[in-house]
Amino acid sequence: MAENHEVTEEGKSTELPLSIEDEKKLTSLAENVLQGWDLQAEKIEVIQGNQMALVWKIHTNSGAVCLKRIHRPEKKALFSIFAQDYLAKKGMKVPAILEAKNGNLYTKHGAFLFVVYDWIEGRPFELTVKKDLEFIMKGLAEFHTASVGYQPPNGVPVFTKLGRWPNHYIKRCKQMETWKLMAQAEKDDPFSQLYLQEIDHFIQDGKGVLDRLLQSSYVSWTEQLKHQPNLCHQDYGTGNTLLGENDQIWVIDLDTVSFDLPIRDLRKMIIPLLDTTGVWDEKTFYVMLNAYETAAPLTDEQKKVMFIDMLFPYELYDVIREKYVRKSALPREELESAFEYERVKAAALHPLI
């Protein structure tokens, strides 16, 4: 499987077939870019070609490698490239980066940076299987702990979200207020009718989460981590992890990494997964948390900060954003389910806080 081949939670590719002409263009692009590396390509496969982040599998006489065009601003791309190199050299299971002929970890072609990685073979994790779920959470903990000590080279900007959670909460609450105006313009739409009836309560809940966060150890923990931060993947999950031979847990696609509290990645893994069941699955919740803590234990105060963050209506926000920003024609039932999940989630988390 490709180092960056995106898959759904069912393990199926999200790619659409390319035309013969497009495939030829992308193959030609890869041939041009690969001149920057000391590689003899015997065969070039376009793995991901319908998105700006392009991926090729390059077959050489010494095995396969992965060529990728990173679809990020150059400064952000450099931060993640050097982070991946740091982790690989430290022994973390991330694809090692092959140096170009000029000794750099990348080459620039047009407006984008291109990188060549080791090709990783493995299978996606199946999160309905307890053993897989434990493996993927253990891999996240190992990623966080291994990343401590990374600092980008001079001239490469630091990307951090440390200390920015309060602003994120405020911004989202304001957006949910603003979207009421859009709902009022669609008075005959059942989704918008329900939104106007119910949303004020959840906006107030979001503001309450902010108050709780500021009264917790969030600020002191953030200040502490600024001296020796860990990376957060920001997009950790089944599409960006693989289980290799001998139960090796590989973490791939590090394009979005930044410094932040490690619990950000936990929240992004745990809360959306539990949202698929319609009820609060306490057993799965603790399987994930306990598996993570086998490699990276959290203090009671740190877990309290995580539970507070989990209270914020992120999943509800995403549904509403899909409706009013992306203009998706969502039914009323979609919003009803989102409201109910937030209620169920809050009832489960409040006793923990």
XYZ file of C-alpha atoms in Angstrom:
353
model
C 0.000 0.000 0.000
C 1.223 3.483 -0.811
C 2.821 5.658 1.801
C 0.092 8.198 1.202
C -2.655 6.270 -0.523
C -5.799 7.506 1.159
C -8.318 4.884 2.185
C -11.733 5.065 3.761
C -12.496 3.408 7.118
C -13.561 0.379 5.065
C -10.110 0.279 3.473
C -11.343 1.297 0.045
C -9.544 3.823 -2.106
C -11.118 7.269 -2.428
C -9.545 7.752 -5.868
C -11.520 8.066 -9.091
C -10.118 6.544 -12.313
C -7.753 8.798 -14.255
C -8.024 9.312 -17.986
C -5.205 7.847 -20.086
C -4.095 11.369 -20.968
C -3.962 12.494 -17.325
C -2.044 9.380 -16.335
C 0.544 10.040 -19.059
C 0.964 13.643 -17.868
C 1.456 12.565 -14.273
C 3.904 9.855 -15.267
C 5.878 12.398 -17.270
C 5.873 14.772 -14.303
C 7.242 12.025 -12.073
C 9.988 11.231 -14.596
C 11.083 14.878 -14.615
C 11.048 15.231 -10.845
C 12.921 11.958 -10.269
C 15.931 13.342 -12.121
C 16.752 15.006 -8.817
C 17.329 11.604 -7.180
C 19.821 8.880 -7.903
C 17.122 6.363 -8.810
C 16.523 4.192 -11.858
C 12.774 3.912 -12.314
C 11.719 0.664 -13.974
C 8.024 1.379 -13.658
C 5.949 4.343 -12.436
C 2.453 3.889 -11.028
C 0.126 6.807 -10.309
C -1.406 5.967 -6.934
C -3.137 9.246 -6.099
C -3.734 11.593 -8.990
C -7.040 13.360 -8.501
C -5.914 15.530 -5.621
C -3.284 18.204 -5.246
C -1.240 15.869 -3.039
C -0.014 13.545 -5.779
C 1.476 10.122 -5.035
C 3.396 7.713 -7.259
C 4.817 4.240 -6.617
C 8.256 4.069 -8.192
C 9.581 0.571 -8.931
C 13.384 0.438 -8.980
C 15.939 -2.379 -9.210
C 16.409 -2.121 -5.446
C 12.713 -2.085 -4.521
C 9.801 0.365 -4.506
C 9.777 3.937 -3.224
C 7.073 6.553 -2.957
C 7.225 9.928 -4.707
C 4.855 12.562 -3.345
C 3.969 16.124 -4.215
C 3.054 17.855 -0.969
C -0.001 20.080 -1.226
C 0.915 22.497 1.545
C 2.500 25.956 1.583
C 6.262 25.548 1.323
C 7.028 26.662 4.892
C 4.497 24.229 6.369
C 5.756 21.489 4.083
C 9.323 22.022 5.292
C 8.251 21.824 8.939
C 6.627 18.420 8.308
C 9.439 17.090 6.082
C 12.103 17.740 8.709
C 9.782 16.365 11.410
C 9.383 13.119 9.488
C 13.141 12.867 8.933
C 13.723 13.445 12.662
C 11.268 10.707 13.630
C 12.572 8.196 11.094
C 16.177 8.681 12.218
C 15.046 8.303 15.817
C 13.614 4.884 15.000
C 9.921 5.793 14.909
C 7.911 3.804 12.367
C 7.442 6.551 9.791
C 8.676 6.213 6.184
C 12.311 7.276 5.882
C 13.010 10.122 3.455
C 15.551 9.546 0.670
C 17.981 12.378 0.089
C 18.079 13.978 -3.357
C 21.320 14.229 -5.343
C 21.993 17.671 -3.882
C 21.735 16.324 -0.328
C 18.340 17.905 0.379
C 15.342 15.979 1.662
C 13.162 17.391 -1.113
C 13.189 19.099 -4.465
C 11.045 21.940 -5.716
C 9.245 21.700 -9.030
C 6.968 24.596 -9.901
C 5.169 25.801 -6.786
C 5.361 22.489 -4.915
C 7.843 20.428 -2.947
C 8.428 16.786 -3.880
C 9.726 14.115 -1.521
C 10.761 10.466 -1.974
C 10.003 8.064 0.878
C 10.481 4.400 1.611
C 7.535 2.380 0.329
C 5.613 0.865 3.230
C 3.679 -2.367 2.885
C 0.838 -3.010 5.295
C -2.896 -3.074 5.798
C -5.304 -0.500 7.215
C -6.481 -0.963 10.773
C -10.014 -2.250 11.324
C -11.364 -0.217 14.220
C -14.204 -2.635 14.975
C -11.550 -5.185 15.972
C -10.331 -4.632 19.538
C -6.741 -5.685 18.839
C -6.488 -3.292 15.895
C -8.005 -0.508 17.954
C -5.444 -1.068 20.688
C -2.592 -1.159 18.163
C -3.581 2.107 16.483
C -3.876 3.930 19.823
C -0.536 2.546 20.999
C 0.973 3.787 17.729
C -0.362 7.271 18.433
C 1.217 7.284 21.892
C 4.553 6.157 20.448
C 4.345 8.897 17.817
C 3.785 11.562 20.470
C 6.605 10.420 22.740
C 9.092 9.931 19.887
C 8.430 13.424 18.554
C 9.583 15.181 21.732
C 12.822 16.990 20.989
C 12.061 17.903 17.389
C 12.919 21.446 16.400
C 12.928 22.543 12.765
C 16.195 23.834 11.269
C 16.973 27.540 11.317
C 14.864 29.390 8.779
C 11.957 26.916 8.920
C 8.972 28.405 10.812
C 7.562 26.599 13.822
C 3.942 25.525 13.462
C 2.181 25.263 16.780
C -1.350 25.201 18.140
C -0.197 25.387 21.748
C -2.337 27.895 23.633
C -4.766 28.461 20.768
C -7.676 26.324 21.884
C -9.597 29.197 23.523
C -9.523 31.140 20.247
C -10.716 28.051 18.366
C -13.678 27.714 20.738
C -14.569 31.412 20.423
C -14.345 31.305 16.634
C -16.597 28.257 16.356
C -19.198 29.677 18.714
C -19.289 32.911 16.699
C -19.684 30.936 13.478
C -22.605 28.986 14.899
C -24.197 32.327 15.828
C -23.606 33.674 12.310
C -25.088 30.580 10.687
C -28.379 31.415 12.407
C -28.720 34.224 9.848
C -28.341 31.707 7.029
C -30.890 29.436 8.659
C -33.333 32.339 8.958
C -33.030 32.854 5.211
C -34.165 29.242 4.699
C -37.224 29.224 6.932
C -38.952 26.486 4.928
C -35.983 24.143 5.249
C -36.549 21.510 8.014
C -32.827 21.425 8.891
C -32.750 25.188 9.363
C -35.985 25.167 11.363
C -34.509 22.705 13.835
C -31.218 24.599 13.908
C -32.953 27.799 14.976
C -34.964 25.948 17.625
C -32.064 24.195 19.300
C -28.696 25.796 18.546
C -28.644 28.489 21.261
C -28.356 25.830 23.963
C -25.322 24.261 22.284
C -23.647 27.609 21.680
C -23.978 28.299 25.398
C -22.532 24.861 26.113
C -19.566 25.716 23.882
C -18.969 28.930 25.815
C -19.220 26.969 29.058
C -16.523 24.583 27.831
C -14.253 27.582 27.286
C -14.776 28.687 30.891
C -14.000 25.179 32.147
C -10.865 24.985 30.013
C -9.476 28.249 31.370
C -10.102 27.073 34.939
C -8.301 23.770 34.320
C -4.578 23.031 34.080
C -4.719 23.716 30.320
C -2.774 26.988 30.549
C -0.027 25.623 32.822
C 0.310 22.418 30.774
C 0.571 24.461 27.577
C 3.285 26.685 29.058
C 5.173 23.638 30.259
C 5.092 21.982 26.832
C 6.348 25.085 25.050
C 9.817 24.283 26.400
C 9.826 20.726 25.033
C 6.755 20.144 22.860
C 5.551 17.014 21.140
C 4.079 16.846 17.669
C 0.428 16.183 16.989
C -0.376 14.416 13.751
C -3.689 16.320 13.363
C -5.095 13.720 10.926
C -4.337 10.436 12.660
C -6.580 7.521 11.752
C -7.114 4.549 9.482
C -6.211 6.487 6.343
C -2.807 7.520 7.688
C -1.639 4.400 9.513
C -0.710 0.894 8.444
C -0.096 -2.373 10.263
C 3.061 -3.933 8.855
C 4.939 -7.170 9.415
C 5.516 -8.306 12.997
C 2.748 -5.951 14.180
C 4.745 -2.856 13.291
C 2.553 0.245 13.579
C 3.419 2.685 10.791
C 2.357 6.330 10.871
C 2.194 7.971 7.452
C 1.206 11.269 5.832
C 2.726 13.745 8.283
C 1.881 16.807 6.162
C -0.305 18.438 8.833
C 1.880 17.965 11.931
C 2.215 20.793 14.428
C 3.086 21.217 18.084
C 0.139 20.803 20.440
C -1.070 18.949 23.520
C -1.094 15.218 22.691
C -4.722 14.907 23.755
C -5.771 16.836 20.644
C -5.051 13.739 18.555
C -6.845 11.539 21.091
C -9.972 13.662 20.905
C -9.870 13.590 17.106
C -9.618 9.790 17.183
C -12.044 8.943 19.977
C -14.988 11.313 19.576
C -15.688 10.772 15.822
C -15.382 7.000 16.238
C -17.919 6.893 19.065
C -20.227 9.114 17.008
C -20.794 6.263 14.532
C -22.780 4.158 17.007
C -25.479 6.594 18.109
C -24.761 5.823 21.772
C -21.840 6.460 24.094
C -19.793 3.275 23.896
C -18.027 3.397 27.255
C -16.227 0.106 26.635
C -14.651 1.327 23.396
C -13.842 4.669 25.021
C -11.755 2.979 27.718
C -10.196 0.454 25.331
C -8.816 3.394 23.319
C -7.729 5.459 26.304
C -6.130 2.524 28.146
C -4.271 1.380 25.016
C -2.829 4.868 24.569
C -1.749 5.019 28.206
C 0.216 1.766 27.962
C 2.834 3.790 26.061
C 2.127 7.366 27.212
C 0.360 7.672 30.594
C -1.655 10.807 31.318
C -2.127 12.421 34.714
C -5.606 12.922 36.148
C -5.330 16.660 35.461
C -4.287 16.041 31.845
C -7.217 13.677 31.338
C -9.534 16.299 32.817
C -8.336 18.799 30.189
C -9.016 16.171 27.515
C -12.517 15.438 28.812
C -13.280 19.171 28.853
C -12.101 19.528 25.251
C -14.193 16.509 24.272
C -17.254 18.326 25.642
C -17.038 20.998 22.953
C -19.611 20.268 20.190
C -17.054 19.553 17.472
C -19.100 16.875 15.720
C -22.203 19.068 15.724
C -20.126 21.960 14.395
C -18.900 19.806 11.504
C -22.435 18.843 10.501
C -23.590 22.469 10.567
C -20.549 23.589 8.612
C -21.295 20.953 5.985
C -24.744 22.505 5.584
C -23.998 26.239 5.612
C -20.436 26.437 4.292
C -20.214 23.505 1.912
C -23.901 23.892 0.972
C -24.685 20.190 1.287
C -28.376 19.306 1.222
C -28.553 17.668 4.633
C -31.860 16.301 6.004
C -33.295 17.329 9.355
C -32.488 13.847 10.688
C -28.767 14.505 10.280
C -28.984 17.470 12.626
C -31.239 15.593 15.057
C -28.619 12.840 15.308
C -25.843 15.383 15.870
C -27.804 17.116 18.649
C -28.546 13.779 20.318
C -24.914 12.662 20.191
C -23.816 15.887 21.881
C -26.366 15.261 24.658
C -25.259 11.638 25.109
C -21.585 12.636 25.030
C -22.085 15.387 27.619
C -23.948 13.030 29.961
C -21.008 10.574 29.802
C -18.220 13.153 30.176
C -19.580 15.392 32.939
C -19.093 12.748 35.674
C -15.475 12.278 34.540
C -14.772 15.996 34.879
